Tab-separated table of C-alpha atoms and ligand atoms in Angstrom:
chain	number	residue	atom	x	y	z
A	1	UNK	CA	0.000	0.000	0.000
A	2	UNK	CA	1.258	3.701	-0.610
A	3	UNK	CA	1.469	6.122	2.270
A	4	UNK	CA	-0.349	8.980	1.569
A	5	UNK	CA	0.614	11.491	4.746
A	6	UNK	CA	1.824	14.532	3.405
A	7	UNK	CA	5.338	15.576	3.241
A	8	UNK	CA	6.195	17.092	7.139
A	9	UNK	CA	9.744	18.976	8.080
A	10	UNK	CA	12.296	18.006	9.801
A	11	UNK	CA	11.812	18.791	14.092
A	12	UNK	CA	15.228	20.476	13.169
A	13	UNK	CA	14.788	22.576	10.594
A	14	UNK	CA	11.989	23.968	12.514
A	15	UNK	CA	14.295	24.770	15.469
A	16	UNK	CA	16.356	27.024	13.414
A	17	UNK	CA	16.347	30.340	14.697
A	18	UNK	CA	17.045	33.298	12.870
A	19	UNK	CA	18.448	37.141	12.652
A	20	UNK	CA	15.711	39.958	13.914
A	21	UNK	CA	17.549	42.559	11.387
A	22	UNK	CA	16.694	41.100	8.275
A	23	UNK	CA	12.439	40.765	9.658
A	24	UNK	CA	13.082	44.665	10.763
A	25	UNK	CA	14.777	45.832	7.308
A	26	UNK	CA	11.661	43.664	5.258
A	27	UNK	CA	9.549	45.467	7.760
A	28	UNK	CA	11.135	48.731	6.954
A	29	UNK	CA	11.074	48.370	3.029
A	30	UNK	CA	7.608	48.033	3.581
A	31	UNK	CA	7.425	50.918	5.195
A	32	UNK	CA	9.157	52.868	2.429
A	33	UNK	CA	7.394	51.428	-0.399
A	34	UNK	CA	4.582	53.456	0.912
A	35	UNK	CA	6.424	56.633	0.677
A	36	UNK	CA	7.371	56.719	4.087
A	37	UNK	CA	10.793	57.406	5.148
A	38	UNK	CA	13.310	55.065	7.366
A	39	UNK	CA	16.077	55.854	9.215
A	40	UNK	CA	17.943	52.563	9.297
A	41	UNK	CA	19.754	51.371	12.613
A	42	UNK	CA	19.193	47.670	12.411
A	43	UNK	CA	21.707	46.681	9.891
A	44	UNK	CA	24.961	45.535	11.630
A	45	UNK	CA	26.713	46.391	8.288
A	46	UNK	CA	29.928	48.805	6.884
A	47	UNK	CA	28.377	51.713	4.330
A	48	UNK	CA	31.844	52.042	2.966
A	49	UNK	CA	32.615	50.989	-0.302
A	50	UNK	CA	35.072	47.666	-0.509
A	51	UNK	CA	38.364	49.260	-0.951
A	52	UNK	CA	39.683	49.735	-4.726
A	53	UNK	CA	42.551	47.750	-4.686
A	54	UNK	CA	40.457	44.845	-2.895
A	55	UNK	CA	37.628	45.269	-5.690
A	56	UNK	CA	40.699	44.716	-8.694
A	57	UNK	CA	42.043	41.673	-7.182
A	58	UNK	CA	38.650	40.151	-7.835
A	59	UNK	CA	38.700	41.430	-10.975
A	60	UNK	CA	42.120	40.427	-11.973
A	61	UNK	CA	41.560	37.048	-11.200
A	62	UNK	CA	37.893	36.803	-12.822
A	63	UNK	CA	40.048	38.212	-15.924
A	64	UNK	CA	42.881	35.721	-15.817
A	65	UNK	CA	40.292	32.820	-15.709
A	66	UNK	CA	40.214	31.938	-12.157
A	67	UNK	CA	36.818	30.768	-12.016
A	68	UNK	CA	36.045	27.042	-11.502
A	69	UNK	CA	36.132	24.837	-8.282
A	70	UNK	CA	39.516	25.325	-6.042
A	71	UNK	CA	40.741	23.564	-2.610
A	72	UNK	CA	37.765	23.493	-0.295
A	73	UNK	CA	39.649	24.704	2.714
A	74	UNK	CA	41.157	27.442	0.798
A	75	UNK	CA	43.598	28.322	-1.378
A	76	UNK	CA	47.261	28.389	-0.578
A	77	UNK	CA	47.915	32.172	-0.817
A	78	UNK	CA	45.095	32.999	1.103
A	79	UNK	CA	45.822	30.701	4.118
A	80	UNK	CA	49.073	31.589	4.519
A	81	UNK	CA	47.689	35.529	4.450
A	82	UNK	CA	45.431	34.714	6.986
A	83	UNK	CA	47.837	31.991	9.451
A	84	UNK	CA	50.228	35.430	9.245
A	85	UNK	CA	47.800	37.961	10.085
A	86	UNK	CA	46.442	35.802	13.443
A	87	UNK	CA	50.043	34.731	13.982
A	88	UNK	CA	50.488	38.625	13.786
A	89	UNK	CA	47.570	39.985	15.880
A	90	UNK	CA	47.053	37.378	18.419
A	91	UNK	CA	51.089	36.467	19.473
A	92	UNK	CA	50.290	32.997	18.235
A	93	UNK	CA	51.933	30.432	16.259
A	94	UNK	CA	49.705	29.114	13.409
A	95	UNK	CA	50.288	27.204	10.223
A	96	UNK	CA	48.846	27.856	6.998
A	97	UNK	CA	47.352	23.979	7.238
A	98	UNK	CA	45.476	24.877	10.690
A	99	UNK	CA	43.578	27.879	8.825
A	100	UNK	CA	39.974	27.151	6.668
A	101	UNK	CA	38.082	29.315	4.575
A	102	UNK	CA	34.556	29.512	4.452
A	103	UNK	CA	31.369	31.592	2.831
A	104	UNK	CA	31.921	34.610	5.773
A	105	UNK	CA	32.301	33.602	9.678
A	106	UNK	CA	28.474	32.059	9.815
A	107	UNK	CA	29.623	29.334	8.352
A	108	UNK	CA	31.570	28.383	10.957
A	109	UNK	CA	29.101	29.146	13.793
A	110	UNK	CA	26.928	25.647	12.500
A	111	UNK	CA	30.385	24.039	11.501
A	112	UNK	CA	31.343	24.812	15.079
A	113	UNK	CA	28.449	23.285	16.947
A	114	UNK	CA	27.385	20.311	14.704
A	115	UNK	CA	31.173	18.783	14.845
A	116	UNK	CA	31.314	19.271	18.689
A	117	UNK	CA	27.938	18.485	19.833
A	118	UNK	CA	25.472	15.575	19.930
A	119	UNK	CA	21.570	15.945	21.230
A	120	UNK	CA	21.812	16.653	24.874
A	121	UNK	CA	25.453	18.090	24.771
A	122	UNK	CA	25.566	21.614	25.826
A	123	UNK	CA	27.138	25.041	24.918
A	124	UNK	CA	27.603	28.252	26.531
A	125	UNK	CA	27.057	31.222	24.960
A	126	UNK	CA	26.658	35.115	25.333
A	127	UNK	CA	23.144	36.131	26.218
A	128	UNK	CA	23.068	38.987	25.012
A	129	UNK	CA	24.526	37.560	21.759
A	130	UNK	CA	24.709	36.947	18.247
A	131	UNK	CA	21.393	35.117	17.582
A	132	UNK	CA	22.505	32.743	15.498
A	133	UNK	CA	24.436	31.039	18.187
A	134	UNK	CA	21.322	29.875	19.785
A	135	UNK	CA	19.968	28.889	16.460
A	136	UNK	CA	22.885	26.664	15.709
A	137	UNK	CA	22.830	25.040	19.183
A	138	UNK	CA	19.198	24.170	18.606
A	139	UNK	CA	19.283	23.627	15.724
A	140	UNK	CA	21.869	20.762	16.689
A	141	UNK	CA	19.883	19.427	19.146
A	142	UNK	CA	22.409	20.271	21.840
A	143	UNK	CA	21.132	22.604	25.133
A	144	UNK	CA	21.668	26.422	24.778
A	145	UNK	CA	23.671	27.841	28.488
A	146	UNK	CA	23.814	31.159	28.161
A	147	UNK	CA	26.333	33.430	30.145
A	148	UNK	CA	24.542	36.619	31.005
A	149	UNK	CA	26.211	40.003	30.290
A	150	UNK	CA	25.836	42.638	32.617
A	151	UNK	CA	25.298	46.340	32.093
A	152	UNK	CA	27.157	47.203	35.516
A	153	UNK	CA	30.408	44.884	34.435
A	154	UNK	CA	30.529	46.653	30.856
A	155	UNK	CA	29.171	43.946	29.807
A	156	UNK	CA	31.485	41.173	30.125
A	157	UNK	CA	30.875	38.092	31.704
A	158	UNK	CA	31.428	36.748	35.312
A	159	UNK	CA	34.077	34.170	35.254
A	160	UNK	CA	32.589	32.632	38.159
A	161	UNK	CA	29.112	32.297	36.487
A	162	UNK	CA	31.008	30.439	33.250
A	163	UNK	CA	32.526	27.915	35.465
A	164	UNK	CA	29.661	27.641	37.384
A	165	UNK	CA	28.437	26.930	33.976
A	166	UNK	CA	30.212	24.339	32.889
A	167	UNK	CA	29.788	20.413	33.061
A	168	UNK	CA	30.756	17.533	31.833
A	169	UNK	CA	28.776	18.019	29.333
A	170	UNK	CA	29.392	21.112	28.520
A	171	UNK	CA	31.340	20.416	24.524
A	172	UNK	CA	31.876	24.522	23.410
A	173	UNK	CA	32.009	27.618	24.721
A	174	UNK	CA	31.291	30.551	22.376
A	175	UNK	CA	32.798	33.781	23.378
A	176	UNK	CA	32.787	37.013	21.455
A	177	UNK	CA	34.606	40.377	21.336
A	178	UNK	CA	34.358	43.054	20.457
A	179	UNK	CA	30.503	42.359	21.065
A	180	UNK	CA	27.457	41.881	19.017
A	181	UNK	CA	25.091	43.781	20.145
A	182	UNK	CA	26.941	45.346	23.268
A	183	UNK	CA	29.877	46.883	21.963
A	184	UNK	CA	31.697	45.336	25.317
A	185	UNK	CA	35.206	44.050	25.106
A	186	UNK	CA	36.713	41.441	26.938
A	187	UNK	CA	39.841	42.228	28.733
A	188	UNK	CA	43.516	40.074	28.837
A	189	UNK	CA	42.642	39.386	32.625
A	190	UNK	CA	38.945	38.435	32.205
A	191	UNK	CA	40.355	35.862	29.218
A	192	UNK	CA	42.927	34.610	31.631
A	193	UNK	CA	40.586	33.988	34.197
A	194	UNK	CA	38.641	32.140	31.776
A	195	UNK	CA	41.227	30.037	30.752
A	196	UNK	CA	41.515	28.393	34.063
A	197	UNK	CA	38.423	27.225	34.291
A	198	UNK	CA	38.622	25.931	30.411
A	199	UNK	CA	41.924	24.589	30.500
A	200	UNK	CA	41.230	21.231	31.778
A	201	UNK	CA	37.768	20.584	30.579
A	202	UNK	CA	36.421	19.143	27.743
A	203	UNK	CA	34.852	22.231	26.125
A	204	UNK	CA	36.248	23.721	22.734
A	205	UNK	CA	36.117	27.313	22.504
A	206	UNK	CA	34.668	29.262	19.989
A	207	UNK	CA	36.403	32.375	19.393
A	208	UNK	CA	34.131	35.412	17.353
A	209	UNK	CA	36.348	37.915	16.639
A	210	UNK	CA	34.854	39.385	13.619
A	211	UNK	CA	35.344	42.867	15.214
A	212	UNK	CA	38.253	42.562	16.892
A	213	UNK	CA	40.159	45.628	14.192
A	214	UNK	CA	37.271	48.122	15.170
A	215	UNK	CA	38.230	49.096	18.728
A	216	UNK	CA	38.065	52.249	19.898
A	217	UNK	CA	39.538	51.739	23.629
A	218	UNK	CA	41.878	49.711	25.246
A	219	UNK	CA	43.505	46.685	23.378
A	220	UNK	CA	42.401	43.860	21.532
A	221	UNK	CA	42.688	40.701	23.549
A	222	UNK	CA	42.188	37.109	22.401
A	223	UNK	CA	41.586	33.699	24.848
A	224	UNK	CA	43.828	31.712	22.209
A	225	UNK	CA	46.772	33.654	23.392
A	226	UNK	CA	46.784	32.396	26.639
A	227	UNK	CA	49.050	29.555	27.626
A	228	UNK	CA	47.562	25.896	26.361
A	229	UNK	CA	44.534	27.460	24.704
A	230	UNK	CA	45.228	27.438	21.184
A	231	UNK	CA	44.719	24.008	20.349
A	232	UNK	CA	41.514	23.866	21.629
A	233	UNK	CA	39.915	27.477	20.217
A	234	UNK	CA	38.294	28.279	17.132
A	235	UNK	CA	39.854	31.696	16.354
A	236	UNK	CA	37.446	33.284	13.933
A	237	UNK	CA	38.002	35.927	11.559
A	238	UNK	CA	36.084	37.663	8.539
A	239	UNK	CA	36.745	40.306	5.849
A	240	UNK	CA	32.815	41.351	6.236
A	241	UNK	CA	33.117	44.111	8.848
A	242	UNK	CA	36.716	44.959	9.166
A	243	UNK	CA	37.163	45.375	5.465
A	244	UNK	CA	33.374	46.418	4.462
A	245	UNK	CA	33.187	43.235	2.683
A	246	UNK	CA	29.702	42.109	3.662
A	247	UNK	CA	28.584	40.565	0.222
A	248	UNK	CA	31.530	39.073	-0.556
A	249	UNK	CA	30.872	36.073	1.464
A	250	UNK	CA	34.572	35.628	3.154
A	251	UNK	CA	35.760	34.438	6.495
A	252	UNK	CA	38.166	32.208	8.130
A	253	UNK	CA	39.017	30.514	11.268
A	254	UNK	CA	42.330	29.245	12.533
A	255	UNK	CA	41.203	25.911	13.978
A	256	UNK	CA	42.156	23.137	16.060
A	257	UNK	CA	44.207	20.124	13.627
A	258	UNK	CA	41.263	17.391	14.838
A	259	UNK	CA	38.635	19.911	13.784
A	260	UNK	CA	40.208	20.937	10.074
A	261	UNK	CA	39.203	18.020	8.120
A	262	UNK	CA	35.855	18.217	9.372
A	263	UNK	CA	35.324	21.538	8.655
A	264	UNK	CA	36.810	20.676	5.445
A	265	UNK	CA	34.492	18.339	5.142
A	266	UNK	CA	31.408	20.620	5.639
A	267	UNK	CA	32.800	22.345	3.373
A	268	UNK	CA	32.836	19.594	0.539
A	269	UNK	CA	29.499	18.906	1.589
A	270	UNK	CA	27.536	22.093	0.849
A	271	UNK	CA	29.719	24.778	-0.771
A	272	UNK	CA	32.290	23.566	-2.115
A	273	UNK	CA	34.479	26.331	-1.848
A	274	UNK	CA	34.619	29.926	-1.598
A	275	UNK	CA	35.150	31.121	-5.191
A	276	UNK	CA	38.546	31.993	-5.748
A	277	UNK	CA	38.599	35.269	-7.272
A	278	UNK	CA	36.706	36.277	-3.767
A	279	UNK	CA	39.601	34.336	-1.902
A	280	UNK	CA	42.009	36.711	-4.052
A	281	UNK	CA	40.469	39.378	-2.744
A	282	UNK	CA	41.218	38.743	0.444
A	283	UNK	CA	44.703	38.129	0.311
A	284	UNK	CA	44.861	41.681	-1.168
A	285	UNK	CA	42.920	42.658	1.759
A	286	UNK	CA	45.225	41.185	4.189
A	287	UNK	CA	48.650	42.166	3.179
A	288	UNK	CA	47.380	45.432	1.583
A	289	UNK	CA	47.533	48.934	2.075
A	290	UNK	CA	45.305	49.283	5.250
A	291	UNK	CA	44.614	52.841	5.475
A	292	UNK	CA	40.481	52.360	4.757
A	293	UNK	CA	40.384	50.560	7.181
A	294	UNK	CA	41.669	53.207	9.336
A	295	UNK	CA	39.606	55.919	7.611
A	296	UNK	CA	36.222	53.823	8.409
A	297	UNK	CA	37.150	53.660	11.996
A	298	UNK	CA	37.988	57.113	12.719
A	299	UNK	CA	34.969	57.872	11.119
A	300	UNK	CA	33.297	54.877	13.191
A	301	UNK	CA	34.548	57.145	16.519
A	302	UNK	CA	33.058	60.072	15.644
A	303	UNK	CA	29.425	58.390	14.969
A	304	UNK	CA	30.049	56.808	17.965
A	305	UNK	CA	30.418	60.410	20.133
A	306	UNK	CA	27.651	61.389	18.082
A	307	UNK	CA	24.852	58.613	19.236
A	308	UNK	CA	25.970	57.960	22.501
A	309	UNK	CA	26.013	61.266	23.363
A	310	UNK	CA	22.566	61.731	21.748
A	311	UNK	CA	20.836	58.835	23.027
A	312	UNK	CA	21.870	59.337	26.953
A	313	UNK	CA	20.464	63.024	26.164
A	314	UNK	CA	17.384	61.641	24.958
A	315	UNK	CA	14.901	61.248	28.900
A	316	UNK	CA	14.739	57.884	30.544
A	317	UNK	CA	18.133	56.489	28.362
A	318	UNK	CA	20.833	55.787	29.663
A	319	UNK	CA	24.238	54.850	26.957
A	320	UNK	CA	27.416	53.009	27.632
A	321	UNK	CA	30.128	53.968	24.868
A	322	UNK	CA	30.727	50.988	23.487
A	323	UNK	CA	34.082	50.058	23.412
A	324	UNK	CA	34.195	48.063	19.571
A	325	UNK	CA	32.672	46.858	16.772
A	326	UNK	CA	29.892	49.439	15.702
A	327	UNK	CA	26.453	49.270	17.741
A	328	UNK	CA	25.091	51.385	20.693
A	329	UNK	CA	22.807	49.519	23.287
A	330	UNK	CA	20.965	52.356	25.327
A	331	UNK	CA	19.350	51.183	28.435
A	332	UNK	CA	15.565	51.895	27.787
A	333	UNK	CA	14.246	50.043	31.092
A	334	UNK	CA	12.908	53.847	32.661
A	335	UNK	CA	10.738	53.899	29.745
A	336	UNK	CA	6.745	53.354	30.492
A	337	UNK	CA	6.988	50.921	26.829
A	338	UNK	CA	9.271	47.532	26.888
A	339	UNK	CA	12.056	47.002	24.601
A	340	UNK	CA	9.843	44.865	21.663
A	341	UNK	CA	6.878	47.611	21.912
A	342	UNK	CA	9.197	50.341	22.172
A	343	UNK	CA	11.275	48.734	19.017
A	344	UNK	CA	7.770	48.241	16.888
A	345	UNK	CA	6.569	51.840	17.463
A	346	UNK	CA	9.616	53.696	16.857
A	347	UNK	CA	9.884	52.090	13.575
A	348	UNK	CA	6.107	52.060	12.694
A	349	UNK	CA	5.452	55.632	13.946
A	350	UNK	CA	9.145	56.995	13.939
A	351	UNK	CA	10.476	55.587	10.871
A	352	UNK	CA	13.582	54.487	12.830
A	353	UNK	CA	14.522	50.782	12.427
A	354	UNK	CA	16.343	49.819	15.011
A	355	UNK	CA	16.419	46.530	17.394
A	356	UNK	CA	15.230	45.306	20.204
A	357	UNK	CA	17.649	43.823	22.656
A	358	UNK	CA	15.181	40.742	23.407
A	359	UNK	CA	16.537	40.011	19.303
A	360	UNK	CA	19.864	38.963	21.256
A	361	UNK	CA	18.552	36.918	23.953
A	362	UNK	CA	15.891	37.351	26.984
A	363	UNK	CA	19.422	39.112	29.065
A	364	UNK	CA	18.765	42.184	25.877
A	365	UNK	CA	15.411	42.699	27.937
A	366	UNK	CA	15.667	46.869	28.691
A	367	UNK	CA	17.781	47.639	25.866
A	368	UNK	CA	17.742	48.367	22.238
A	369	UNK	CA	20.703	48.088	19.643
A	370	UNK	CA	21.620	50.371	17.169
A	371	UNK	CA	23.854	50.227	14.486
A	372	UNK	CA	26.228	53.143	14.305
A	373	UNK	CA	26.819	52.376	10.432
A	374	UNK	CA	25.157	54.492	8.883
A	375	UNK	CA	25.837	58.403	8.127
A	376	UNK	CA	26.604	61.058	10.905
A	377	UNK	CA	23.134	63.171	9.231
A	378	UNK	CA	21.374	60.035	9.452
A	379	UNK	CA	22.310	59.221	12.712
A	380	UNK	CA	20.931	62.753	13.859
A	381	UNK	CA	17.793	62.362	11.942
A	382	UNK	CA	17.137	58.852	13.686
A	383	UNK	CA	18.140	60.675	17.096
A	384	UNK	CA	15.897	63.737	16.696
A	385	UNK	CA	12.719	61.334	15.406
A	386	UNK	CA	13.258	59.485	18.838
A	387	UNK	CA	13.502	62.131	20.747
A	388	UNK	CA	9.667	63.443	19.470
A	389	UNK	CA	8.887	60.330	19.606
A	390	UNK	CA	9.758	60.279	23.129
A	391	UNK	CA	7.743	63.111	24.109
A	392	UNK	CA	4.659	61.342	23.017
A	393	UNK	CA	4.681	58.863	25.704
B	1	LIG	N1	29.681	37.026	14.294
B	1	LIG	C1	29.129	38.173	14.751
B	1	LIG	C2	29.273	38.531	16.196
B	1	LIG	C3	28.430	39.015	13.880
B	1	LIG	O1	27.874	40.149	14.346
B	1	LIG	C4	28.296	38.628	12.520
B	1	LIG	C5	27.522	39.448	11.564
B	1	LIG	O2	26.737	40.297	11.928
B	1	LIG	C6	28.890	37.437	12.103
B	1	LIG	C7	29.567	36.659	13.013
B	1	LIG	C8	28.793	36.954	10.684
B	1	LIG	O3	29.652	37.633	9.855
B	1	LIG	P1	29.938	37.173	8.341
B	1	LIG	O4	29.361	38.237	7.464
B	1	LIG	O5	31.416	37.076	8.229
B	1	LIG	O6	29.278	35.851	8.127
């Protein structure tokens, strides 16, 4: 006899989670198609141009016929580019073989998680935090731990509350700075302190250090340069926001030897590779002349004097100045609306897309983020629409 239920989804596929910017920027287009204007905030992305020289390198090799399959971890030029440039920013050694390439750092976030963890294996992650950590981790079946981050400790996390965290169960740890959405950075002593408690255990570490070139205090630190915790972190890297290379689709992790043929092996499995002429691109990125990515963060600075000054002017916020990356995350929690409602009417009757810090986990409760990258007139427009906006209330 033929069955004849209908075709169902995988209980998986319908844990995936998934990013509240993109719903807020369809919402927002909506918006605009009806000949309203937007201010957006909500887009954690560069509006600077991919350097010139970056842009030819593509071209160059689209020209000179680079434009079929290639290795699916990479190629050569580009891993030794990037093993250097870790090597270089992190103190650490790394070889060109330890380094894969993949379609941006998201790639790696899933790769991460689904070669570490089995149903009922757990991970700790930021809460507030990139939301597609707690995607992945469902979406692997393993338990999502978070690690709250707390306004009063500039948002990094209590070492004592990670190992409190931690079991034998516990397979990664995901750790990220400079911080999606809080701007916080995580200082050499807070990653030390960390390291004890991970040294012996059986946790990997994930390592998200997308921002870790747009500082704007102190000094980049990272938990693979301390003593015995390099061969068990991810260190993860991406041309998206340091280099304003969103689209491109580029990123790459120095990983652990057990874990390279597996990511490899993703890798084979659903890309392929990242198309060459994009890989060339980033090796011109890398050991290229720099200086835009020095003019985007000076510029980065003075947006971010701009809004946080703004927004703790604006009554009932209160603003940390973020120390990296490029989003503001105002404490709204003396405001009469919460964080989602307050979110939902600024954009509806604001025009000012922006996020809610519940999109980050229920620790964003309080808070909204917005991103700082977007114009300086722009920035004052969204500022001035909230502050009528505020009045209302
Ligand atoms: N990690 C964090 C913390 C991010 O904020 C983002 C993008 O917003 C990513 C990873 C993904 O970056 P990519 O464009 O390289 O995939």
């Amino acid at each position: 006899m033929r069955p004849t239920a209908a075709p169902s989804l995988a209980p998986a596929a319908l844990r995936l989670g998934t990013e509240g910017a993109f719903a807020v920027l369809a919402r927002a287009r909506e918006i605009e198609r009806t000949g309203r204007d937007v201010v957006h905030l909500e887009i954690g992305e560069p509006d600077f141009p991919t350097a010139p020289h970056v842009a030819e390198a593509a071209f160059a090799a689209i020209r000179a016929g680079e434009t079929g399959y290639c290795p699916a971890p990479g190629i050569a030029e580009l891993r030794d580019a990037a093993a250097a440039e870790i090597a270089r920013t992190r103190g650490v050694p790394v070889a060109a073989e330890h380094v894969v390439v993949a379609n941006g750092a998201k790639p790696f976030l899933l790769f991460a998680v689904l070669a570490t963890c089995e149903p009922g294996d757990e991970v700790v992650y930021p809460d507030p935090g990139f939301p597609i950590y707690e995607s992945a981790i469902r979406f692997a079946g393993a338990t999502p731990v978070p690690l709250v981050l707390r306004e009063h400790d500039d948002f990094a996390f209590s070492v004592d509350e990670l190992a409190a965290r931690l079991t034998g169960r516990t397979k990664l740890v995901i750790l990220n700075s400079p911080q999606n959405p809080t701007g916080g950075v995580l200082d050499r002593a807070t990653l030390a302190a960390a390291a004890d408690v991970l040294r012996d255990g059986p946790a990997w570490v994930l390592s998200d250090e997308v921002y870790g070139r747009l500082l704007y205090e102190g000094e980049f630190a990272s938990i693979a340069s301390e003593p015995g915790m390099l061969e068990r972190t991810i260190v993860l890297d991406s041309f998206s926001k340091t280099y304003a290379m969103t689209g491109w689709r580029c990123g790459y992790a120095a990983v652990p030897p057990p874990l390279v043929e597996v990511f490899t092996r993703f890798l084979v499995n659903s890309t392929s590779c990242v198309p060459p002429f994009v890989q060339r691109a980033g090796v011109a990125a890398l050991i290229g002349p720099q200086d835009g990515v020095a003019a985007m963060l000076a510029e980065f600075r003075a947006r971010r004097e701009l809004v946080v000054s703004g927004l703790a002017a604006l009554p009932g916020v209160t603003c940390r100045a973020p120390r990296g990356a490029f989003y503001a995350f105002p404490n709204v929690s003396a405001l009469p609306l919460g964080a989602d409602a307050l979110a939902d009417r600024l954009l509806e009757e604001a025009g000012v897309a922006l996020l809610s810090g519940t999109a980050f986990g229920a620790a964003g409760e309080g808070h909204l983020r917005l991103s700082y990258a977007t114009s300086r007139e722009r920035l004052a427009e969204g500022l001035a629409r909230m502050r009528a906006f505020l009045a209302t209330l």
